[in-house]
Tab-separated table of C-alpha atoms in Angstrom:
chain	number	residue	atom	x	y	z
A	1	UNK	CA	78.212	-6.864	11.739
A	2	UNK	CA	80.954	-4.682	10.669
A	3	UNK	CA	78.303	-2.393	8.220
A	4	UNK	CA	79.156	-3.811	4.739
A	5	UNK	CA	75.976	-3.575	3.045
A	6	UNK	CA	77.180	0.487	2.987
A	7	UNK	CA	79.316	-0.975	0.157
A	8	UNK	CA	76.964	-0.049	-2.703
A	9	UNK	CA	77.328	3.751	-1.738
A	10	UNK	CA	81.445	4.528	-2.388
A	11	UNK	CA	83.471	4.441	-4.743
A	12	UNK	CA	84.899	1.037	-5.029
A	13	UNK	CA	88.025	1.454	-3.776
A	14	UNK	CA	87.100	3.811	-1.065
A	15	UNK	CA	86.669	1.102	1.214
A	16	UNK	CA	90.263	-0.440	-0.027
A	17	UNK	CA	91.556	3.176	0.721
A	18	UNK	CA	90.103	3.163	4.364
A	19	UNK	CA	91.125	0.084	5.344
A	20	UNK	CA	95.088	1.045	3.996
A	21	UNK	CA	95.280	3.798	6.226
A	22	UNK	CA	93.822	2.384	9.213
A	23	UNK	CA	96.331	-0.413	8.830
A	24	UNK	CA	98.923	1.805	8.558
A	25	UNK	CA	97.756	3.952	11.500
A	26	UNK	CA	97.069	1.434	13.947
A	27	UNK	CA	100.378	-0.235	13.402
A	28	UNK	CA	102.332	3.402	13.804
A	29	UNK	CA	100.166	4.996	16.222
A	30	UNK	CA	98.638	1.945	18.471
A	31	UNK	CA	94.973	1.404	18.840
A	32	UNK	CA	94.658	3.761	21.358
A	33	UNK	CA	96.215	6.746	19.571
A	34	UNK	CA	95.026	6.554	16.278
A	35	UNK	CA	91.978	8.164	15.575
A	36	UNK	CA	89.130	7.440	12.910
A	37	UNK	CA	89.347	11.474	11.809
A	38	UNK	CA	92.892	11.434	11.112
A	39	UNK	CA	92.545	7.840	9.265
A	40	UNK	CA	89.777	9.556	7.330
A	41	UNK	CA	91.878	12.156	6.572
A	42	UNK	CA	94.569	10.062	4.845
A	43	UNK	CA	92.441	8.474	3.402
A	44	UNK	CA	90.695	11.318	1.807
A	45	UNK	CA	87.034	10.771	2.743
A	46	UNK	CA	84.599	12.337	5.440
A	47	UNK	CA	85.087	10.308	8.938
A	48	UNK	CA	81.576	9.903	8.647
A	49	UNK	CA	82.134	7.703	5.748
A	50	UNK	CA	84.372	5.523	7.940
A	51	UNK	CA	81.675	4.935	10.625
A	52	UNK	CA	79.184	4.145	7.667
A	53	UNK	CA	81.214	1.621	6.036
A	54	UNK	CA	83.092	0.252	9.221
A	55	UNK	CA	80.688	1.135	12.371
A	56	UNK	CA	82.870	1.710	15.535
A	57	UNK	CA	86.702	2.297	15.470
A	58	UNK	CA	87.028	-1.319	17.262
A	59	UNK	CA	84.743	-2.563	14.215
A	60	UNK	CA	87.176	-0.606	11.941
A	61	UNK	CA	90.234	-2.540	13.772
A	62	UNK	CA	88.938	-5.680	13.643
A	63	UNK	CA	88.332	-5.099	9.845
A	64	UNK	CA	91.545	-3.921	8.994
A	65	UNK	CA	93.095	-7.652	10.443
A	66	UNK	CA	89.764	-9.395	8.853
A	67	UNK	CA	88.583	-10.801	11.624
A	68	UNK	CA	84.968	-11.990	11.392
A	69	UNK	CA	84.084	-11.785	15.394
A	70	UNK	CA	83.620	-9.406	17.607
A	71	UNK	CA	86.136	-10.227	20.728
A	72	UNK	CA	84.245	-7.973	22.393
A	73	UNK	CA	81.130	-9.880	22.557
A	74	UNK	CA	82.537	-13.022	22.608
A	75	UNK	CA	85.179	-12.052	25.858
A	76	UNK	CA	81.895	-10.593	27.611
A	77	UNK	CA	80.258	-13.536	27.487
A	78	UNK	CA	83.496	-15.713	28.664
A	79	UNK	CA	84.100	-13.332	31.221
A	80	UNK	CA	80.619	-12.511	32.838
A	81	UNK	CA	81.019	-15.940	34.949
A	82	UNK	CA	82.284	-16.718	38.026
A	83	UNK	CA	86.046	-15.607	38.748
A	84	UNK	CA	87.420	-18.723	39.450
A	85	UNK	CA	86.429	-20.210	35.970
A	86	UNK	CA	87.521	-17.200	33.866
A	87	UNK	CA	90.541	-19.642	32.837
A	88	UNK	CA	88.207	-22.712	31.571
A	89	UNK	CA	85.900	-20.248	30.244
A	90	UNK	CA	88.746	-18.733	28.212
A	91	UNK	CA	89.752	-21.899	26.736
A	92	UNK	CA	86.630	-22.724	25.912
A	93	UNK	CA	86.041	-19.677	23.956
A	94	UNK	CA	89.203	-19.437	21.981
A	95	UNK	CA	88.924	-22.830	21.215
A	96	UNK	CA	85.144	-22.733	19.993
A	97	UNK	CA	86.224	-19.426	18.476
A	98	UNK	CA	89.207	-21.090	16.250
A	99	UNK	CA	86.751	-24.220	15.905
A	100	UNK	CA	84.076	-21.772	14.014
A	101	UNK	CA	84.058	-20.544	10.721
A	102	UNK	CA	86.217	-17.376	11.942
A	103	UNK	CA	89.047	-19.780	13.094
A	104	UNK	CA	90.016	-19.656	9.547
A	105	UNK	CA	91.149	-16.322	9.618
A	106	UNK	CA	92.379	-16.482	12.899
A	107	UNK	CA	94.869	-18.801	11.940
A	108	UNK	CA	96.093	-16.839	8.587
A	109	UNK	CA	96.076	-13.623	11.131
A	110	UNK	CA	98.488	-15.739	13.741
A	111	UNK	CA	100.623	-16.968	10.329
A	112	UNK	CA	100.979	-13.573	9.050
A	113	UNK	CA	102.517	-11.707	12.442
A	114	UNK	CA	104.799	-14.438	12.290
A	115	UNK	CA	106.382	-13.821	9.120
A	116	UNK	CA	105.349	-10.197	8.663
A	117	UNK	CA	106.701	-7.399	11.532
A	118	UNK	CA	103.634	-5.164	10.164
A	119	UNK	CA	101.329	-7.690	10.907
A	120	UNK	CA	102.813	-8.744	14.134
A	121	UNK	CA	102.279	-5.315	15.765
A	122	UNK	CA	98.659	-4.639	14.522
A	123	UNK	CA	98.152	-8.616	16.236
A	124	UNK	CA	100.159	-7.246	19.220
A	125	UNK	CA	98.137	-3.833	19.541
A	126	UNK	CA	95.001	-6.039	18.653
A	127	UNK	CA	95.605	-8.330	21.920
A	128	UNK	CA	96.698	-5.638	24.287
A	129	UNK	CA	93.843	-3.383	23.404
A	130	UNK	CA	90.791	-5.611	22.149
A	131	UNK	CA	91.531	-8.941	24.157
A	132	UNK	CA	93.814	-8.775	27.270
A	133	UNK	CA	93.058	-5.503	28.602
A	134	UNK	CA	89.081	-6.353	29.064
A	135	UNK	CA	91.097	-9.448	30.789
A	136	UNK	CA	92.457	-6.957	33.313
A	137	UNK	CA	89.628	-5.087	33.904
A	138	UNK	CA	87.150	-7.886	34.436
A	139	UNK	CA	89.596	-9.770	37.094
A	140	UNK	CA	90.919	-6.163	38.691
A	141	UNK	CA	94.546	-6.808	37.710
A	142	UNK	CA	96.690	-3.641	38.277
A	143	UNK	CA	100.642	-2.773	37.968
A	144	UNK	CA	103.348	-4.590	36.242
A	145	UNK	CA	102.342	-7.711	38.140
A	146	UNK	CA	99.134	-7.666	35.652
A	147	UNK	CA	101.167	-7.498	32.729
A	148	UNK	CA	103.302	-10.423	33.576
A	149	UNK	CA	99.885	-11.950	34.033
A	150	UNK	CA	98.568	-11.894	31.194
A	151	UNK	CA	101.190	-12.212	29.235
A	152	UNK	CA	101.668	-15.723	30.518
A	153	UNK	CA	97.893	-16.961	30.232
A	154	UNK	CA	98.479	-15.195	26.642
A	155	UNK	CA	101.761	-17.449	26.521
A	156	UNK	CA	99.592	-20.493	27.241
A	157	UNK	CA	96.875	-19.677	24.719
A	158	UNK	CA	98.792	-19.331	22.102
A	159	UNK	CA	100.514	-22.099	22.089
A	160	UNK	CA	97.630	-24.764	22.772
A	161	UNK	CA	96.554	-22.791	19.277
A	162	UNK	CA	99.835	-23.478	17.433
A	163	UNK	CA	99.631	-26.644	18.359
A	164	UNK	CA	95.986	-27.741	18.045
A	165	UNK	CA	95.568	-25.676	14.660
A	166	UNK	CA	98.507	-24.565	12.684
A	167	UNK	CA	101.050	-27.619	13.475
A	168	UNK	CA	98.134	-30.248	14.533
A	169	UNK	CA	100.532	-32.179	17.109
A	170	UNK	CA	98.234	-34.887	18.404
A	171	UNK	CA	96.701	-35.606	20.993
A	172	UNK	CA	96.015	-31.546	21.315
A	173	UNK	CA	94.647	-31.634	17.542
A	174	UNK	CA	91.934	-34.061	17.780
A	175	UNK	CA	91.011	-33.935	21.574
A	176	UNK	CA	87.361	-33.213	22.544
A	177	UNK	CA	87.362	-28.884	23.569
A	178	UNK	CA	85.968	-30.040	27.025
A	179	UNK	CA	89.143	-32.411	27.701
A	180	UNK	CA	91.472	-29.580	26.729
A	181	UNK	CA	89.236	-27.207	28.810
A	182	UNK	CA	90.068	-29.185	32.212
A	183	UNK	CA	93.539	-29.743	31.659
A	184	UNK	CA	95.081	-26.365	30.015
A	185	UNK	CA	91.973	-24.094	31.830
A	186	UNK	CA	93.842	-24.325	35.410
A	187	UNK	CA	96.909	-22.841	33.724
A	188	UNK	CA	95.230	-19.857	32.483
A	189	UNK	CA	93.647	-19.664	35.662
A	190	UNK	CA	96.656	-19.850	38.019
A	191	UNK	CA	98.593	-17.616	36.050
A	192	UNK	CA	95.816	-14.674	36.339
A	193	UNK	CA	95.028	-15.354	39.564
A	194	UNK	CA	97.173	-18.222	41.465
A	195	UNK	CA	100.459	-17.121	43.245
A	196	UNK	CA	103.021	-16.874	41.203
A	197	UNK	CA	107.059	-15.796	41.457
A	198	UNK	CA	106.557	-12.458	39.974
A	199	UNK	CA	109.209	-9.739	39.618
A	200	UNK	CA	109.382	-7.168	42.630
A	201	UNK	CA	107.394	-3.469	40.883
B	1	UNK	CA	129.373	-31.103	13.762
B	2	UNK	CA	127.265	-32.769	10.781
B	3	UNK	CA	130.671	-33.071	8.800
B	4	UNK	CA	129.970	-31.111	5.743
B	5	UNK	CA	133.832	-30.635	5.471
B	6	UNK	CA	133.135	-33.209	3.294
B	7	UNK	CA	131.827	-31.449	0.736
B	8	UNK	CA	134.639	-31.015	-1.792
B	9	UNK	CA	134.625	-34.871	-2.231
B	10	UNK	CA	131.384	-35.163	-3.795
B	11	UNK	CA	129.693	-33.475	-6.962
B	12	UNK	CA	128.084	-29.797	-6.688
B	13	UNK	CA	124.470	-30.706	-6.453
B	14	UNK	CA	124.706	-34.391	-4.426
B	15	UNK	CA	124.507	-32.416	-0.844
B	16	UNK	CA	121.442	-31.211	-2.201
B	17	UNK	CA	120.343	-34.378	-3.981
B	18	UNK	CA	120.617	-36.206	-0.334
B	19	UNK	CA	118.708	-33.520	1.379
B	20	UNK	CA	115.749	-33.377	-0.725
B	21	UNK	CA	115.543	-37.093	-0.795
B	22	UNK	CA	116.225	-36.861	3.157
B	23	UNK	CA	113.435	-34.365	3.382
B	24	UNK	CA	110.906	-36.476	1.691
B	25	UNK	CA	111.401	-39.611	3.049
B	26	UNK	CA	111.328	-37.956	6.618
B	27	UNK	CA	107.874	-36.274	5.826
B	28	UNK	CA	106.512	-39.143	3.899
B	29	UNK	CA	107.285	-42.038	6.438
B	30	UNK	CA	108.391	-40.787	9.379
B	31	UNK	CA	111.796	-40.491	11.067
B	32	UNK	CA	111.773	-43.794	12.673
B	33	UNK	CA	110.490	-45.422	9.151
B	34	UNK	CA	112.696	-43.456	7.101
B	35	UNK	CA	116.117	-45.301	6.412
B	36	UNK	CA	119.299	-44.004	5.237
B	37	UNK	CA	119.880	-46.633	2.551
B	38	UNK	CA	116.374	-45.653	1.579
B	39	UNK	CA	116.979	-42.136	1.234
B	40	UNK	CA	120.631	-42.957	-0.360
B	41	UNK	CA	118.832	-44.603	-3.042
B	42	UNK	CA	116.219	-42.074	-3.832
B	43	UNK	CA	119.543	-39.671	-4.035
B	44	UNK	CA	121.168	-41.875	-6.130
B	45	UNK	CA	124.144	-42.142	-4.156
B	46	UNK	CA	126.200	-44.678	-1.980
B	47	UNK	CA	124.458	-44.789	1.556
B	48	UNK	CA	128.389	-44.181	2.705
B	49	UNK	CA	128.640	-40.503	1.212
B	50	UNK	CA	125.562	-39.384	3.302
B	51	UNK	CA	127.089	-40.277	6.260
B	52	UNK	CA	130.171	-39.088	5.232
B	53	UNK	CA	128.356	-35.887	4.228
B	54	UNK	CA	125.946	-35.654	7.646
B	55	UNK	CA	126.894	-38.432	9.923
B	56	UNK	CA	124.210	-40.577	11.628
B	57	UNK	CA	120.174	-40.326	11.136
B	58	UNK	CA	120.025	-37.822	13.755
B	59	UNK	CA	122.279	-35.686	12.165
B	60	UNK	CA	120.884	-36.137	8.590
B	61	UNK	CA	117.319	-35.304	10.269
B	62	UNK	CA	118.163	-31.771	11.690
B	63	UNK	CA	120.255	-30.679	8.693
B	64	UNK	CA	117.384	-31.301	6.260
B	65	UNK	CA	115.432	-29.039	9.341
B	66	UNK	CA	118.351	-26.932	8.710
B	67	UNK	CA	118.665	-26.952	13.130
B	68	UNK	CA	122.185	-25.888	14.098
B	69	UNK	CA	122.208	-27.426	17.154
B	70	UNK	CA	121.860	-31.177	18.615
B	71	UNK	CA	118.921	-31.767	20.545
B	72	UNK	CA	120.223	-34.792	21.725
B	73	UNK	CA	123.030	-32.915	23.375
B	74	UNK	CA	120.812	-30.015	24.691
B	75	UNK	CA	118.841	-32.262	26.302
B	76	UNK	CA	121.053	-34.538	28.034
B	77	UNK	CA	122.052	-31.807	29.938
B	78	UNK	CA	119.312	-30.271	30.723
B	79	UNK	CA	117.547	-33.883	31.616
B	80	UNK	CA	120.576	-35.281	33.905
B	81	UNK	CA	119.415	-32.452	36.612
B	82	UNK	CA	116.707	-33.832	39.580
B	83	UNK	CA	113.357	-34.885	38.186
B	84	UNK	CA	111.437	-32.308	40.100
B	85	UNK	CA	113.285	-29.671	38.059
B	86	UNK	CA	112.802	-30.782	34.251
B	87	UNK	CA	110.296	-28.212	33.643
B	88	UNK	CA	112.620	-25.151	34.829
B	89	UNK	CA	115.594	-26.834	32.860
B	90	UNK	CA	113.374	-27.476	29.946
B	91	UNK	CA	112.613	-23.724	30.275
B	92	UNK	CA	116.312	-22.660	30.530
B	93	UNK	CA	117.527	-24.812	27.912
B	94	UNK	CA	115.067	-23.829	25.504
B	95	UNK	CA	115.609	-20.246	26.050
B	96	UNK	CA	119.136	-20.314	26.093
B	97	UNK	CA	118.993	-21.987	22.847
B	98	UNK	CA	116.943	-19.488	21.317
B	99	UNK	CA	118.760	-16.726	22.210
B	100	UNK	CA	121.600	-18.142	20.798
B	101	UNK	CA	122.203	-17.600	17.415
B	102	UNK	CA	120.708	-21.276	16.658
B	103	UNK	CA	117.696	-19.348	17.536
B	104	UNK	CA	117.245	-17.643	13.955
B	105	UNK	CA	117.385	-21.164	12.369
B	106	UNK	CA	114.705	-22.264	15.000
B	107	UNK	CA	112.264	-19.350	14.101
B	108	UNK	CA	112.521	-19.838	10.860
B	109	UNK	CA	111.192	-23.207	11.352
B	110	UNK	CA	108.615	-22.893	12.840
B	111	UNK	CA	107.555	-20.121	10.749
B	112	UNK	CA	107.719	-22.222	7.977
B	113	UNK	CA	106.169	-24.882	9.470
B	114	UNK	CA	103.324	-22.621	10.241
B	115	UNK	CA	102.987	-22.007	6.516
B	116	UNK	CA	103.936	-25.283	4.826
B	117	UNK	CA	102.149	-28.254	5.600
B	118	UNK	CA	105.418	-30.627	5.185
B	119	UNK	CA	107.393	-28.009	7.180
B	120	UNK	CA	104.702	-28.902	9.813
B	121	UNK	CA	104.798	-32.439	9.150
B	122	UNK	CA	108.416	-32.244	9.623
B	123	UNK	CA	108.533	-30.317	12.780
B	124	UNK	CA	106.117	-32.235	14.275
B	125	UNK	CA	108.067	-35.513	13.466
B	126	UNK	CA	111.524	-33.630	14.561
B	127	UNK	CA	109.992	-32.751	17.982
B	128	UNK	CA	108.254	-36.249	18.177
B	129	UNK	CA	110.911	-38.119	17.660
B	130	UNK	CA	114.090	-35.911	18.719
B	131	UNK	CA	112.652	-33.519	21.316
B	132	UNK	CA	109.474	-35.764	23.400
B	133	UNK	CA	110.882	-38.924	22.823
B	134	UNK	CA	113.836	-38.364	24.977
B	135	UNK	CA	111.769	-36.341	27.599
B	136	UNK	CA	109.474	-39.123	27.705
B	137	UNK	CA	112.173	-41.598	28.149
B	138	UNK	CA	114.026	-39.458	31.152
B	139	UNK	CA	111.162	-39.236	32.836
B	140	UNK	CA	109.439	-42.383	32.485
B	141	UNK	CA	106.798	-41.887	31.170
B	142	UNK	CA	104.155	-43.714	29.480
B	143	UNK	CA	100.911	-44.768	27.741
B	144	UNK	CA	98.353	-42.050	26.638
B	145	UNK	CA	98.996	-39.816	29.873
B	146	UNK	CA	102.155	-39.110	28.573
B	147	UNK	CA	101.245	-38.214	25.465
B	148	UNK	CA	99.104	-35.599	26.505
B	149	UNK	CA	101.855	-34.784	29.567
B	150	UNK	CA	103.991	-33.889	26.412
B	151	UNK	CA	101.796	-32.148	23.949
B	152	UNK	CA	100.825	-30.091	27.279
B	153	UNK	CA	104.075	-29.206	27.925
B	154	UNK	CA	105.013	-28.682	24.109
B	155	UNK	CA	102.210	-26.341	24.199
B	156	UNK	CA	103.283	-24.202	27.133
B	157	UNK	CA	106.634	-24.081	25.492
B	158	UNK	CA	105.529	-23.309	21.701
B	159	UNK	CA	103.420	-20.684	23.096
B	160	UNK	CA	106.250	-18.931	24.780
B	161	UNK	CA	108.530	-19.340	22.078
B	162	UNK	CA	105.908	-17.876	20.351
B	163	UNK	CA	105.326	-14.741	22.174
B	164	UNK	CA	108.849	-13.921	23.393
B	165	UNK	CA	110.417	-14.344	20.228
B	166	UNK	CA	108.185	-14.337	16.915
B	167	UNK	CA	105.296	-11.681	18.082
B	168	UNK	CA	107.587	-10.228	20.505
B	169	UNK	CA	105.238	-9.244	23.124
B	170	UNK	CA	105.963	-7.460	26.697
B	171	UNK	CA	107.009	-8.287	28.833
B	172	UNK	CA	107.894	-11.729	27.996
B	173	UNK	CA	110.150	-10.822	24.911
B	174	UNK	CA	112.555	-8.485	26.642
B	175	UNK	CA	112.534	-10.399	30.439
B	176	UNK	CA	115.339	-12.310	31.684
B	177	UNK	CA	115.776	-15.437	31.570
B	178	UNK	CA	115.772	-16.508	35.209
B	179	UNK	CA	112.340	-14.807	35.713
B	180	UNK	CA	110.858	-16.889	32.870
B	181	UNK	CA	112.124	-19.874	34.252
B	182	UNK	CA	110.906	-19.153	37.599
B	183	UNK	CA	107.233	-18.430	36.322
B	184	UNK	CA	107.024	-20.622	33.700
B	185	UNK	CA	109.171	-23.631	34.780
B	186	UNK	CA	106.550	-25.158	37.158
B	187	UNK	CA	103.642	-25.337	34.497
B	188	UNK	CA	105.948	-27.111	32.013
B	189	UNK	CA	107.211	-29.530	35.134
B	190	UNK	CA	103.147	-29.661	36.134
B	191	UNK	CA	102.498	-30.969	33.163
B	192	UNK	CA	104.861	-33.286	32.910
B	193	UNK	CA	104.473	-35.202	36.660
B	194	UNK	CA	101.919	-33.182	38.243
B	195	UNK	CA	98.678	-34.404	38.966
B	196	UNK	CA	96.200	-33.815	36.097
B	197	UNK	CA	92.638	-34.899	35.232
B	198	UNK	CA	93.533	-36.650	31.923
B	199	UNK	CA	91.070	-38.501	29.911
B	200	UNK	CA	90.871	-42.291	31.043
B	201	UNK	CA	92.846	-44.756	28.645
């Protein structure tokens, strides 16, 4: 997905080199700031090279936290529905995301911004730019009220995933994805959408 | 609190010697299975010097959890308040405690636990036993509903924790604490005694 197969044509540790800088740049600069020419730069190759090893600067992103899925393609599916289910279909993503092969890496991504503040702002920068702002766009949500937002359904996501996956607290760890779908997907809902006691702009 | 002014009456390494055993036994079988006498023996010592070195079960439990604070006292306050307000004074309570500086020692948990499997399998028993056990008890509640009522609410919780403290993410890591209460309070009490659609017994 990511381009790999362009492998055979660098140096081998031109792709190592790449992926250092971007690291370091998107944790400095933020997603949004960093660019591929300048990580090209420190890392001494053509951008070009960049786009043929990595594809897109997203692509490059989500290779620099080794993350095997596109959130891209999997929020547009979860989000093309109705509005009203953009909650359960949420849950029901992440959790057949983490479920997959990919969940794997999720969860050493999730452990390593705990214990690593290097880590914890590429994840941060990752969410923000990658996951929660096509969150905002789909559902429309504007001003500091959106932020509060989604940092709550975020809030709620992430910790049905601690528990389900890296502590395994029954009955969260071994419930059927549908039953957790009904009962956490309201949540998500109602706090990207419901009314809520938000904090006056 | 755990009266480790006993220290000077016992040799160097015993403390240590009682802790490891402690941490075993707690892992291995469980808080509720797990016995002082049992864990004096494995120690080598008199079951006498570990409670003159940590005082009851409880007490031996969070010190080998290395948790500054008693949950049992935390939540007696914060669970003598009107039913209909347990989730906000969950909320406060838990936030208050992490802010404190019992809060380090709390991160540091459950980033370990998030790493270690026995850290996990202690947390989970410590919060099991310590933490949901008394909420449980408070609020009456019972058979499988309630444990999914608390591994819900655990969840909401774990995930703030999560985001506010360990990934640090806006704006729920630099809000005050009334506001989180106010938003996140009624999921946590939702959970709890709201009405859900939980999976038949």
């Amino acid at each position: 997905m990511t381009g790999r197969s362009g492998r055979r044509a660098g140096k081998p540790d031109t792709r190592g080199a790449i992926l250092a800088a971007a690291r370091e740049a998107f944790g400095a600069r933020g997603f949004d700031r960093a660019s591929v020419r300048g990580i090209a730069a420190d890392a001494g190759v053509d951008p070009a090279l960049v786009h043929h090893y990595f594809g897109t600067k997203e692509q490059l992103f989500q290779a620099t936290l080794a993350i095997p899925i596109d959130p891209g393609q999997v929020l547009s599916t979860m989000l093309d529905g109705d509005r009203d289910r953009v909650g359960e279909n949420l849950v029901a993503a992440g959790l057949a995301a983490w479920d997959s092969p990919a969940g794997v890496a999720a969860a050493a991504l999730l452990r390593s911004a705990m214990t690593s503040e290097w880590s914890a702002r590429l994840l941060r920068e990752f969410l923000l730019t990658q996951v929660l702002r096509r969150v905002r766009r789909r559902l429309d949500l504007d001003g500091p009220d959106a932020d509060w937002r989604l940092g709550l359904a975020a809030s709620q996501m992430a910790g049905l995933l601690v528990m389900r996956y890296l502590l395994r607290m029954e009955p969260l760890a071994s419930a059927p994805r549908a039953q957790i779908v009904t009962t956490v997907g309201p949540t998500i809902q109602h706090y990207l959408t419901g009314a809520l006691d938000l904090p006056a702009a």
